[in-house]
Tab-separated table of C-alpha atoms and ligand atoms in Angstrom:
chain	number	residue	atom	x	y	z
Z	1	MET	CA	-5.848	20.028	34.277
Z	2	LYS	CA	-2.807	20.679	31.952
Z	3	LYS	CA	-3.774	20.515	28.295
Z	4	LYS	CA	-2.138	17.795	26.109
Z	5	LYS	CA	0.153	19.238	23.485
Z	6	VAL	CA	0.411	18.405	19.746
Z	7	LEU	CA	2.790	19.736	17.164
Z	8	ILE	CA	1.420	20.144	13.652
Z	9	THR	CA	3.712	20.686	10.746
Z	10	GLY	CA	2.087	22.251	7.639
Z	11	ILE	CA	-0.405	23.930	9.994
Z	12	ASN	CA	-1.093	26.551	7.331
Z	13	GLY	CA	-2.142	23.985	4.706
Z	14	GLN	CA	-5.637	22.556	4.094
Z	15	ASP	CA	-5.303	19.659	6.553
Z	16	GLY	CA	-3.257	21.538	9.101
Z	17	ALA	CA	-5.926	24.199	9.463
Z	18	TYR	CA	-8.797	21.667	9.781
Z	19	LEU	CA	-6.877	19.440	12.181
Z	20	SER	CA	-5.927	22.376	14.390
Z	21	LYS	CA	-9.640	23.329	14.596
Z	22	HIS	CA	-10.621	19.709	15.425
Z	23	LEU	CA	-8.030	19.421	18.224
Z	24	ILE	CA	-8.678	22.835	19.659
Z	25	GLU	CA	-12.377	21.849	20.022
Z	26	LYS	CA	-11.056	18.760	21.861
Z	27	ASN	CA	-9.097	21.005	24.270
Z	28	TYR	CA	-5.575	20.281	22.961
Z	29	GLU	CA	-2.796	22.819	23.016
Z	30	ILE	CA	-1.624	23.410	19.487
Z	31	VAL	CA	1.940	24.133	18.522
Z	32	GLY	CA	2.168	24.917	14.760
Z	33	LEU	CA	5.203	24.868	12.487
Z	34	LEU	CA	5.291	27.628	9.861
Z	35	ARG	CA	8.047	28.364	7.490
Z	36	ARG	CA	9.291	31.929	7.812
Z	37	SER	CA	8.114	34.330	5.198
Z	38	SER	CA	8.275	38.092	4.566
Z	39	SER	CA	4.465	38.272	4.591
Z	40	TYR	CA	2.492	35.718	6.537
Z	41	LYS	CA	-0.663	34.612	4.856
Z	42	LEU	CA	-2.659	32.687	7.451
Z	43	GLN	CA	-5.983	32.951	5.692
Z	44	ARG	CA	-6.952	29.362	6.247
Z	45	LEU	CA	-6.405	29.689	10.040
Z	46	ASP	CA	-8.266	33.043	9.951
Z	47	TYR	CA	-11.092	31.649	7.959
Z	48	LEU	CA	-11.597	29.049	10.702
Z	49	ASN	CA	-10.999	31.717	13.362
Z	50	ILE	CA	-8.215	29.836	15.186
Z	51	ARG	CA	-5.026	31.848	14.526
Z	52	ASN	CA	-4.943	33.277	18.111
Z	53	LYS	CA	-5.308	29.804	19.626
Z	54	ILE	CA	-2.050	28.450	18.176
Z	55	LYS	CA	1.504	28.841	19.367
Z	56	PHE	CA	3.721	29.193	16.281
Z	57	PHE	CA	7.348	28.148	15.736
Z	58	HIS	CA	9.170	29.005	12.575
Z	59	SER	CA	11.227	26.616	10.512
Z	60	GLU	CA	11.589	24.973	7.140
Z	61	LEU	CA	11.073	21.228	7.640
Z	62	ASN	CA	14.635	20.589	6.406
Z	63	GLU	CA	16.365	22.877	8.953
Z	64	TYR	CA	17.245	19.800	11.034
Z	65	LYS	CA	18.810	21.537	14.030
Z	66	ASN	CA	16.035	23.978	14.296
Z	67	ILE	CA	13.438	21.212	14.136
Z	68	GLU	CA	15.296	19.218	16.789
Z	69	ARG	CA	15.274	22.338	19.014
Z	70	ILE	CA	11.554	22.808	18.524
Z	71	ILE	CA	10.666	19.143	19.322
Z	72	LEU	CA	12.920	19.128	22.369
Z	73	GLU	CA	11.563	22.431	23.558
Z	74	THR	CA	7.893	21.583	23.111
Z	75	LYS	CA	8.018	17.818	23.840
Z	76	PRO	CA	4.627	17.203	22.223
Z	77	GLU	CA	2.484	14.111	22.925
Z	78	ILE	CA	1.928	13.716	19.238
Z	79	ILE	CA	3.568	15.168	16.053
Z	80	TYR	CA	1.193	15.287	13.051
Z	81	ASN	CA	3.428	15.614	10.066
Z	82	LEU	CA	1.281	17.249	7.439
Z	83	ALA	CA	4.003	19.444	5.838
Z	84	ALA	CA	5.033	18.306	2.428
Z	85	GLN	CA	5.982	19.339	-1.110
Z	86	SER	CA	2.420	18.023	-1.912
Z	87	PHE	CA	1.963	18.867	-5.627
Z	88	VAL	CA	2.642	15.809	-7.759
Z	89	GLN	CA	3.392	17.742	-10.943
Z	90	TYR	CA	6.024	19.913	-9.265
Z	91	SER	CA	7.842	16.847	-8.047
Z	92	PHE	CA	8.881	16.167	-11.580
Z	93	GLU	CA	10.372	19.623	-11.916
Z	94	ASN	CA	12.133	19.482	-8.492
Z	95	PRO	CA	12.593	15.933	-7.300
Z	96	THR	CA	15.601	16.687	-5.013
Z	97	TYR	CA	13.646	19.238	-3.029
Z	98	SER	CA	10.572	16.887	-2.924
Z	99	PHE	CA	12.801	14.099	-1.412
Z	100	ASP	CA	14.323	16.550	1.023
Z	101	ILE	CA	11.031	17.621	2.476
Z	102	ASN	CA	9.017	14.517	2.028
Z	103	PHE	CA	11.597	11.925	3.146
Z	104	SER	CA	14.807	13.279	4.657
Z	105	SER	CA	12.940	15.708	6.881
Z	106	VAL	CA	10.721	12.842	8.171
Z	107	LEU	CA	13.823	10.660	8.886
Z	108	ASN	CA	15.341	13.626	10.911
Z	109	MET	CA	12.141	14.039	13.062
Z	110	LEU	CA	11.908	10.271	13.839
Z	111	GLU	CA	15.630	10.213	14.706
Z	112	VAL	CA	15.138	13.156	17.135
Z	113	ILE	CA	12.354	11.154	18.844
Z	114	ILE	CA	14.387	7.965	18.952
Z	115	ARG	CA	17.748	9.254	19.923
Z	116	ASN	CA	16.361	11.449	22.690
Z	117	GLY	CA	14.201	8.618	24.113
Z	118	LEU	CA	10.969	10.689	23.684
Z	119	ASP	CA	7.537	9.022	23.976
Z	120	THR	CA	6.227	11.322	21.236
Z	121	LYS	CA	3.739	9.614	18.835
Z	122	PHE	CA	4.120	10.391	15.187
Z	123	PHE	CA	1.490	10.549	12.366
Z	124	GLN	CA	2.721	10.611	8.819
Z	125	ALA	CA	0.426	11.731	5.948
Z	126	SER	CA	1.042	8.978	3.433
Z	127	THR	CA	-0.694	8.915	0.094
Z	128	SER	CA	-2.726	6.850	-2.245
Z	129	GLU	CA	-0.226	7.982	-4.927
Z	130	MET	CA	2.053	5.269	-3.559
Z	131	PHE	CA	-0.207	2.604	-5.226
Z	132	GLY	CA	0.366	4.122	-8.780
Z	133	ASN	CA	-1.597	2.490	-11.588
Z	134	SER	CA	-2.709	-0.513	-9.627
Z	135	LYS	CA	-4.046	-3.572	-11.480
Z	136	LEU	CA	-6.749	-3.963	-8.645
Z	137	THR	CA	-10.014	-2.155	-8.856
Z	138	SER	CA	-9.589	-0.823	-5.348
Z	139	GLN	CA	-6.648	-0.494	-3.029
Z	140	ASN	CA	-6.233	-1.496	0.635
Z	141	GLU	CA	-3.425	-1.744	3.135
Z	142	ASN	CA	-2.181	-4.990	1.452
Z	143	THR	CA	-2.071	-3.738	-2.113
Z	144	PRO	CA	1.434	-3.650	-3.567
Z	145	PHE	CA	2.910	-0.194	-4.140
Z	146	ASN	CA	3.855	0.997	-7.633
Z	147	PRO	CA	4.549	4.701	-7.380
Z	148	THR	CA	4.574	6.741	-10.627
Z	149	SER	CA	6.062	10.089	-9.567
Z	150	PRO	CA	8.977	11.437	-7.492
Z	151	TYR	CA	6.418	12.696	-5.016
Z	152	ALA	CA	4.935	9.206	-4.604
Z	153	ILE	CA	8.394	7.655	-4.287
Z	154	SER	CA	9.477	10.085	-1.585
Z	155	LYS	CA	6.201	9.497	0.365
Z	156	LEU	CA	6.656	5.695	-0.027
Z	157	SER	CA	10.189	5.952	1.426
Z	158	SER	CA	8.790	7.758	4.534
Z	159	HIS	CA	5.861	5.261	4.723
Z	160	GLN	CA	8.313	2.324	4.845
Z	161	LEU	CA	10.505	4.134	7.333
Z	162	ILE	CA	7.531	4.695	9.692
Z	163	LYS	CA	6.738	0.935	9.590
Z	164	ASN	CA	10.399	-0.072	10.014
Z	165	PHE	CA	10.952	2.147	12.951
Z	166	ARG	CA	7.686	1.171	14.547
Z	167	GLU	CA	8.637	-2.498	14.331
Z	168	SER	CA	12.393	-1.900	15.244
Z	169	TYR	CA	11.846	0.506	18.198
Z	170	GLY	CA	8.274	-0.296	19.320
Z	171	LYS	CA	7.291	3.327	18.786
Z	172	PHE	CA	3.700	4.632	18.185
Z	173	PHE	CA	4.422	5.703	14.656
Z	174	CYS	CA	1.439	5.524	12.302
Z	175	SER	CA	0.602	6.390	8.661
Z	176	GLY	CA	-2.757	7.322	7.180
Z	177	ILE	CA	-2.642	6.195	3.452
Z	178	LEU	CA	-4.775	9.152	2.445
Z	179	PHE	CA	-6.745	9.245	-0.783
Z	180	ASN	CA	-7.574	12.690	-2.258
Z	181	HIS	CA	-9.485	14.921	0.055
Z	182	GLU	CA	-10.751	18.288	-0.816
Z	183	SER	CA	-12.594	21.369	0.563
Z	184	PHE	CA	-13.054	25.121	0.123
Z	185	LEU	CA	-9.531	25.406	1.792
Z	186	ARG	CA	-7.802	23.312	-0.916
Z	187	GLY	CA	-4.841	24.924	-2.607
Z	188	ARG	CA	-5.615	26.554	-5.936
Z	189	GLU	CA	-3.340	24.393	-8.091
Z	190	PHE	CA	-5.218	21.179	-7.313
Z	191	VAL	CA	-7.820	20.142	-9.848
Z	192	THR	CA	-11.041	20.357	-7.754
Z	193	LYS	CA	-10.372	23.823	-6.385
Z	194	LYS	CA	-9.232	24.990	-9.857
Z	195	ILE	CA	-12.499	23.824	-11.406
Z	196	VAL	CA	-14.820	25.225	-8.626
Z	197	HIS	CA	-12.899	28.536	-8.392
Z	198	GLY	CA	-12.551	28.852	-12.188
Z	199	LEU	CA	-16.280	28.304	-12.911
Z	200	VAL	CA	-17.532	30.497	-10.091
Z	201	ASN	CA	-15.072	33.120	-11.191
Z	202	ILE	CA	-16.493	33.028	-14.796
Z	203	TYR	CA	-20.137	33.488	-13.622
Z	204	TYR	CA	-19.662	35.826	-10.787
Z	205	ASN	CA	-16.536	37.773	-11.904
Z	206	ASN	CA	-16.413	37.518	-15.712
Z	207	GLY	CA	-13.244	35.405	-15.193
Z	208	PRO	CA	-11.195	33.615	-17.906
Z	209	ILE	CA	-11.750	30.175	-19.450
Z	210	VAL	CA	-10.511	27.368	-17.248
Z	211	LYS	CA	-7.615	25.334	-18.800
Z	212	LEU	CA	-7.251	21.726	-17.686
Z	213	GLY	CA	-5.318	18.551	-18.524
Z	214	ASN	CA	-6.625	15.018	-18.579
Z	215	LEU	CA	-10.395	14.971	-17.951
Z	216	ASN	CA	-10.525	11.117	-17.981
Z	217	SER	CA	-8.432	10.315	-14.853
Z	218	SER	CA	-10.450	9.542	-11.797
Z	219	ARG	CA	-9.942	9.948	-8.091
Z	220	ASP	CA	-11.534	8.818	-4.831
Z	221	TRP	CA	-12.411	12.195	-3.519
Z	222	GLY	CA	-13.445	12.750	0.136
Z	223	HIS	CA	-13.911	15.832	2.318
Z	224	ALA	CA	-10.908	17.081	4.310
Z	225	GLU	CA	-13.060	17.280	7.505
Z	226	ASP	CA	-13.789	13.525	7.350
Z	227	PHE	CA	-10.159	12.782	6.719
Z	228	ILE	CA	-9.054	14.842	9.693
Z	229	ASN	CA	-11.360	12.848	11.919
Z	230	ALA	CA	-9.718	9.711	10.572
Z	231	MET	CA	-6.250	11.033	11.511
Z	232	TYR	CA	-7.652	11.746	14.999
Z	233	LEU	CA	-9.052	8.296	15.413
Z	234	ILE	CA	-5.679	6.673	14.213
Z	235	MET	CA	-3.678	8.567	16.875
Z	236	HIS	CA	-6.115	8.912	19.716
Z	237	LYS	CA	-8.477	5.934	19.552
Z	238	SER	CA	-6.321	3.131	18.184
Z	239	ARG	CA	-4.738	1.091	21.017
Z	240	LEU	CA	-1.838	-0.135	18.904
Z	241	PRO	CA	0.015	1.797	16.203
Z	242	ASP	CA	-0.871	0.749	12.688
Z	243	ASP	CA	-1.336	2.073	9.137
Z	244	TYR	CA	-4.780	2.695	7.656
Z	245	VAL	CA	-6.217	3.407	4.155
Z	246	VAL	CA	-8.478	6.455	4.393
Z	247	ALA	CA	-10.848	6.707	1.389
Z	248	THR	CA	-14.486	6.898	0.508
Z	249	GLY	CA	-14.546	3.737	-1.663
Z	250	ARG	CA	-15.912	5.578	-4.737
Z	251	ALA	CA	-14.161	7.096	-7.690
Z	252	PHE	CA	-15.201	9.772	-10.122
Z	253	SER	CA	-13.533	11.312	-13.187
Z	254	ILE	CA	-12.505	14.962	-13.582
Z	255	ARG	CA	-15.238	15.120	-16.167
Z	256	ASP	CA	-17.797	13.890	-13.564
Z	257	PHE	CA	-16.517	16.529	-11.146
Z	258	ILE	CA	-17.050	19.316	-13.775
Z	259	LYS	CA	-20.628	17.988	-14.387
Z	260	LYS	CA	-21.444	17.959	-10.694
Z	261	VAL	CA	-20.107	21.497	-10.175
Z	262	CYS	CA	-22.233	22.763	-13.075
Z	263	GLU	CA	-25.323	20.967	-11.713
Z	264	CYS	CA	-24.771	22.701	-8.363
Z	265	MET	CA	-24.617	26.014	-10.173
Z	266	ASN	CA	-27.580	25.325	-12.427
Z	267	ILE	CA	-25.570	25.568	-15.592
Z	268	LYS	CA	-26.418	23.192	-18.514
Z	269	ILE	CA	-23.234	22.075	-20.305
Z	270	ARG	CA	-21.990	19.998	-23.194
Z	271	PHE	CA	-18.585	18.630	-24.050
Z	272	ILE	CA	-17.632	19.043	-27.672
Z	273	GLY	CA	-14.548	18.024	-29.674
Z	274	LYS	CA	-11.991	15.367	-28.953
Z	275	GLY	CA	-8.513	15.080	-27.369
Z	276	TYR	CA	-6.684	18.392	-26.979
Z	277	GLN	CA	-9.471	20.112	-28.949
Z	278	GLU	CA	-12.198	19.097	-26.430
Z	279	LYS	CA	-14.184	21.958	-24.847
Z	280	CYS	CA	-16.900	22.298	-22.296
Z	281	ILE	CA	-19.518	24.862	-23.260
Z	282	ASP	CA	-22.566	26.500	-21.695
Z	283	ILE	CA	-25.545	25.259	-23.801
Z	284	LYS	CA	-27.546	28.438	-23.183
Z	285	ASN	CA	-25.082	30.713	-25.086
Z	286	ASN	CA	-22.320	28.459	-26.483
Z	287	LYS	CA	-19.788	30.207	-24.199
Z	288	ILE	CA	-16.592	28.186	-23.741
Z	289	LEU	CA	-16.049	27.403	-20.027
Z	290	ILE	CA	-13.236	24.897	-20.132
Z	291	SER	CA	-10.580	24.043	-22.721
Z	292	ILE	CA	-7.623	21.617	-22.730
Z	293	ASP	CA	-4.009	22.593	-22.298
Z	294	ARG	CA	-1.243	20.097	-22.887
Z	295	LYS	CA	0.863	21.590	-20.105
Z	296	TYR	CA	-1.497	20.154	-17.486
Z	297	PHE	CA	-0.887	16.581	-18.591
Z	298	ARG	CA	1.526	14.632	-16.391
Z	299	GLU	CA	4.780	12.911	-17.507
Z	300	ASN	CA	3.338	9.625	-16.150
Z	301	GLU	CA	-0.392	9.926	-15.674
Z	302	LEU	CA	-1.941	8.037	-12.830
Z	303	LEU	CA	-5.361	7.236	-14.288
Z	304	LYS	CA	-7.402	5.794	-11.509
Z	305	LEU	CA	-7.345	5.563	-7.726
Z	306	LYS	CA	-10.105	4.024	-5.565
Z	307	GLY	CA	-9.515	3.066	-1.879
Z	308	ASN	CA	-11.005	0.410	0.279
Z	309	PRO	CA	-11.574	1.866	3.725
Z	310	ASN	CA	-12.878	-1.366	5.406
Z	311	LYS	CA	-10.182	-1.550	7.920
Z	312	ILE	CA	-10.572	1.942	9.384
Z	313	LYS	CA	-14.312	1.657	9.365
Z	314	LYS	CA	-14.338	-1.699	11.224
Z	315	LYS	CA	-11.461	-1.179	13.630
Z	316	LEU	CA	-11.881	2.530	14.506
Z	317	ASN	CA	-15.571	2.972	13.643
Z	318	TRP	CA	-14.720	5.763	11.161
Z	319	LYS	CA	-17.813	7.299	9.555
Z	320	LEU	CA	-18.131	9.648	6.642
Z	321	LYS	CA	-20.301	12.707	6.819
Z	322	TYR	CA	-19.817	13.757	3.202
Z	323	ASN	CA	-20.397	11.835	-0.080
Z	324	PHE	CA	-19.322	13.074	-3.535
Z	325	SER	CA	-22.398	15.224	-4.070
Z	326	LYS	CA	-22.168	16.840	-0.603
Z	327	LEU	CA	-18.439	17.531	-1.071
Z	328	VAL	CA	-19.040	19.357	-4.377
Z	329	GLU	CA	-22.085	21.203	-3.005
Z	330	ASP	CA	-20.025	22.340	-0.032
Z	331	MET	CA	-17.120	23.513	-2.150
Z	332	VAL	CA	-19.330	25.417	-4.606
Z	333	LYS	CA	-21.436	27.116	-1.872
Z	334	LYS	CA	-18.397	28.319	0.074
Z	335	GLU	CA	-16.684	29.498	-3.161
Z	336	ILE	CA	-19.691	31.579	-4.193
Z	337	ASP	CA	-20.033	32.960	-0.702
Z	338	ASN	CA	-16.307	33.841	-0.755
Z	339	ILE	CA	-16.409	35.540	-4.186
Z	340	LYS	CA	-19.396	37.591	-3.068
Z	341	SER	CA	-17.772	38.614	0.181
Z	342	GLU	CA	-15.914	41.956	0.656
Z	343	ASN	CA	-13.071	40.160	2.324
Z	344	SER	CA	-12.728	37.250	-0.107
Z	345	ILE	CA	-9.679	35.073	0.183
Z	346	PHE	CA	-7.726	33.026	-2.354
Z	347	PHE	CA	-5.177	30.345	-1.580
F	1	NAP	P1	-1.025	21.523	1.546
F	1	NAP	O1	-2.307	22.309	1.567
F	1	NAP	O2	-0.248	21.637	0.226
F	1	NAP	O3	-0.177	21.967	2.798
F	1	NAP	C1	1.148	21.588	2.951
F	1	NAP	C2	1.758	22.397	4.078
F	1	NAP	O4	3.170	22.065	4.095
F	1	NAP	C3	1.656	23.916	3.810
F	1	NAP	O5	1.364	24.544	5.082
F	1	NAP	C4	3.087	24.292	3.510
F	1	NAP	O6	3.525	25.483	3.937
F	1	NAP	C5	3.875	23.236	4.330
F	1	NAP	N1	5.249	23.095	3.780
F	1	NAP	C6	5.575	22.828	2.540
F	1	NAP	N2	6.933	22.806	2.405
F	1	NAP	C7	7.463	23.087	3.592
F	1	NAP	C8	8.730	23.223	4.171
F	1	NAP	N3	9.849	23.193	3.293
F	1	NAP	N4	8.902	23.543	5.454
F	1	NAP	C9	7.854	23.718	6.251
F	1	NAP	N5	6.519	23.556	5.811
F	1	NAP	C10	6.348	23.288	4.470
F	1	NAP	O7	-1.343	19.955	1.721
F	1	NAP	P2	-2.668	19.240	2.388
F	1	NAP	O8	-3.618	19.033	1.256
F	1	NAP	O9	-3.010	19.986	3.686
F	1	NAP	O10	-2.016	17.836	2.762
F	1	NAP	C11	-1.424	17.588	3.964
F	1	NAP	C12	-0.561	16.345	3.930
F	1	NAP	O11	-1.246	15.235	3.440
F	1	NAP	C13	0.675	16.546	2.956
F	1	NAP	O12	1.774	15.864	3.439
F	1	NAP	C14	0.216	15.821	1.687
F	1	NAP	O13	1.305	15.300	0.972
F	1	NAP	C15	-0.603	14.662	2.332
F	1	NAP	N6	-1.718	14.186	1.503
F	1	NAP	C16	-2.711	15.000	1.120
F	1	NAP	C17	-3.729	14.526	0.342
F	1	NAP	C18	-4.871	15.365	-0.149
F	1	NAP	O14	-5.648	14.945	-1.031
F	1	NAP	N7	-5.036	16.641	0.368
F	1	NAP	C19	-3.775	13.194	-0.009
F	1	NAP	C20	-2.758	12.358	0.444
F	1	NAP	C21	-1.764	12.804	1.234
F	1	NAP	P3	2.981	26.914	3.217
F	1	NAP	O15	1.616	27.186	3.740
F	1	NAP	O16	4.041	27.906	3.689
F	1	NAP	O17	3.132	26.614	1.746
F	2	GDD	N1	-3.681	19.776	-10.703
F	2	GDD	C1	-4.282	19.616	-11.888
F	2	GDD	N2	-4.534	20.658	-12.752
F	2	GDD	N3	-4.644	18.303	-12.139
F	2	GDD	C2	-5.349	18.144	-13.329
F	2	GDD	C3	-5.595	19.170	-14.176
F	2	GDD	C4	-5.186	20.501	-13.959
F	2	GDD	O1	-5.405	21.428	-14.643
F	2	GDD	N4	-6.306	18.661	-15.203
F	2	GDD	C5	-6.405	17.372	-15.030
F	2	GDD	N5	-5.876	17.035	-13.857
F	2	GDD	C6	-5.747	15.635	-13.324
F	2	GDD	C7	-4.409	15.270	-12.966
F	2	GDD	O2	-3.692	14.773	-14.058
F	2	GDD	C8	-4.647	14.141	-11.965
F	2	GDD	O3	-4.947	12.940	-12.645
F	2	GDD	C9	-6.042	14.601	-11.271
F	2	GDD	O4	-6.507	15.679	-12.068
F	2	GDD	C10	-5.841	15.062	-9.860
F	2	GDD	O5	-4.838	16.038	-9.821
F	2	GDD	P1	-4.514	16.896	-8.505
F	2	GDD	O6	-5.761	17.631	-8.035
F	2	GDD	O7	-3.323	17.781	-8.769
F	2	GDD	O8	-4.284	15.836	-7.344
F	2	GDD	P2	-3.342	14.546	-7.393
F	2	GDD	O9	-4.225	13.324	-7.364
F	2	GDD	O10	-2.297	14.607	-8.323
F	2	GDD	O11	-2.606	14.655	-5.903
F	2	GDD	C11	-3.365	14.995	-4.727
F	2	GDD	O12	-3.831	13.803	-4.123
F	2	GDD	C12	-2.807	12.936	-3.674
F	2	GDD	C13	-3.430	11.641	-3.059
F	2	GDD	O13	-3.832	10.837	-4.138
F	2	GDD	C14	-2.469	15.729	-3.832
F	2	GDD	O14	-3.196	16.292	-2.721
F	2	GDD	C15	-1.330	14.872	-3.248
F	2	GDD	O15	-0.615	15.616	-2.233
F	2	GDD	C16	-1.899	13.609	-2.691
F	2	GDD	O16	-0.880	12.836	-2.162
């Protein structure tokens, strides 16, 4: 029987790699979009041992004609749009580019589907950042949006577009409103990976002090593998197209995350000082592990996000395999294995 085909943009990112693995195991043919580079670094795909099972096409997401050609040539059953300028901080430095990739390029792909009369379904990776500093203690599909960064505004524009085109053209276009999700494959500039890698690097490699921004903001952190399963259920199990919040329903601060990492590594720590002078030290020898650097504070800090995943749990029977402790344990263990390995990789 002919395999069903999916096109994944951002295949080389954290989610793209895990989603590819998930769908390969379910016997899908995977077409992956990569942006051209003088040196391909496909470590995430190699780590999961799936590079050879993917057919690659090369394009920037905003090369409209090329993207149109790839969609028409491959005619996928589903496009999972995971490519994005995904770093909130950078969207303040380069809002035009962030809009180009996170909004205009999405509009282009949807137009290709609609104008060519394709049946291709479309998954959009929307974000909890769209809620901004919400007055509600947790956010669900009906919570008003109040974005606080160019990244969040660009993603909200695409989110609204997906809904509008779904209702206007009757297309199977869906968004997952994804809260933060992490793993060993997380990019190095995101705070969880930065903390885990930084602390493991200090103890196993004599690495430098980790410098962070606001330790008091909190996030609803899940494991990327659970979130990939949610994306799959939204596109493959749902009868009607819809948008779903994907979250664990629990929130922890950056400070909590640091404590849990140290607990997993059997390091006893203490926080000393206040504000920009605050430090995290190893109690055993007073060694400074973490200090604060103003440059990691955001222009407009989003202090707390906590999702309410009731809809996806009830309607699609989504279940979580990882809680906060298991997520951190998994990240720490894989980071230690990686740093000890002769072929260690770093994203
Ligand atoms: P990621 O690791 O940053 O991956 C993003 C991918 O997009 C990378 O493969 C990157 O390519 C690709 N990309 C960036 N700009 C591109 C361009 N101009 N043309 C083509 N490809 C481009 O992100 P992720 O964590 O996997 O997240 C996946 C999606 O979910 C993103 O859309 C993100 O905004 C959204 N999201 C993520 C989270 C989360 O917590 N992880 C939460 C909410 C929403 P390179 O490999 O070449 O850099
Ligand atoms: N990156 C980073 N680096 N963040 C820091 C640091 C630091 O040194 N110190 C403190 N933080 C705080 C940030 O201010 C923010 O409040 C929190 O840690 C999380 O930051 P990130 O890990 O960069 O993630 P994010 O929440 O801004 O964005 C991620 O999640 C979104 C979903 O809510 C990204 O994956 C986005 O693409 C995604 O949409």
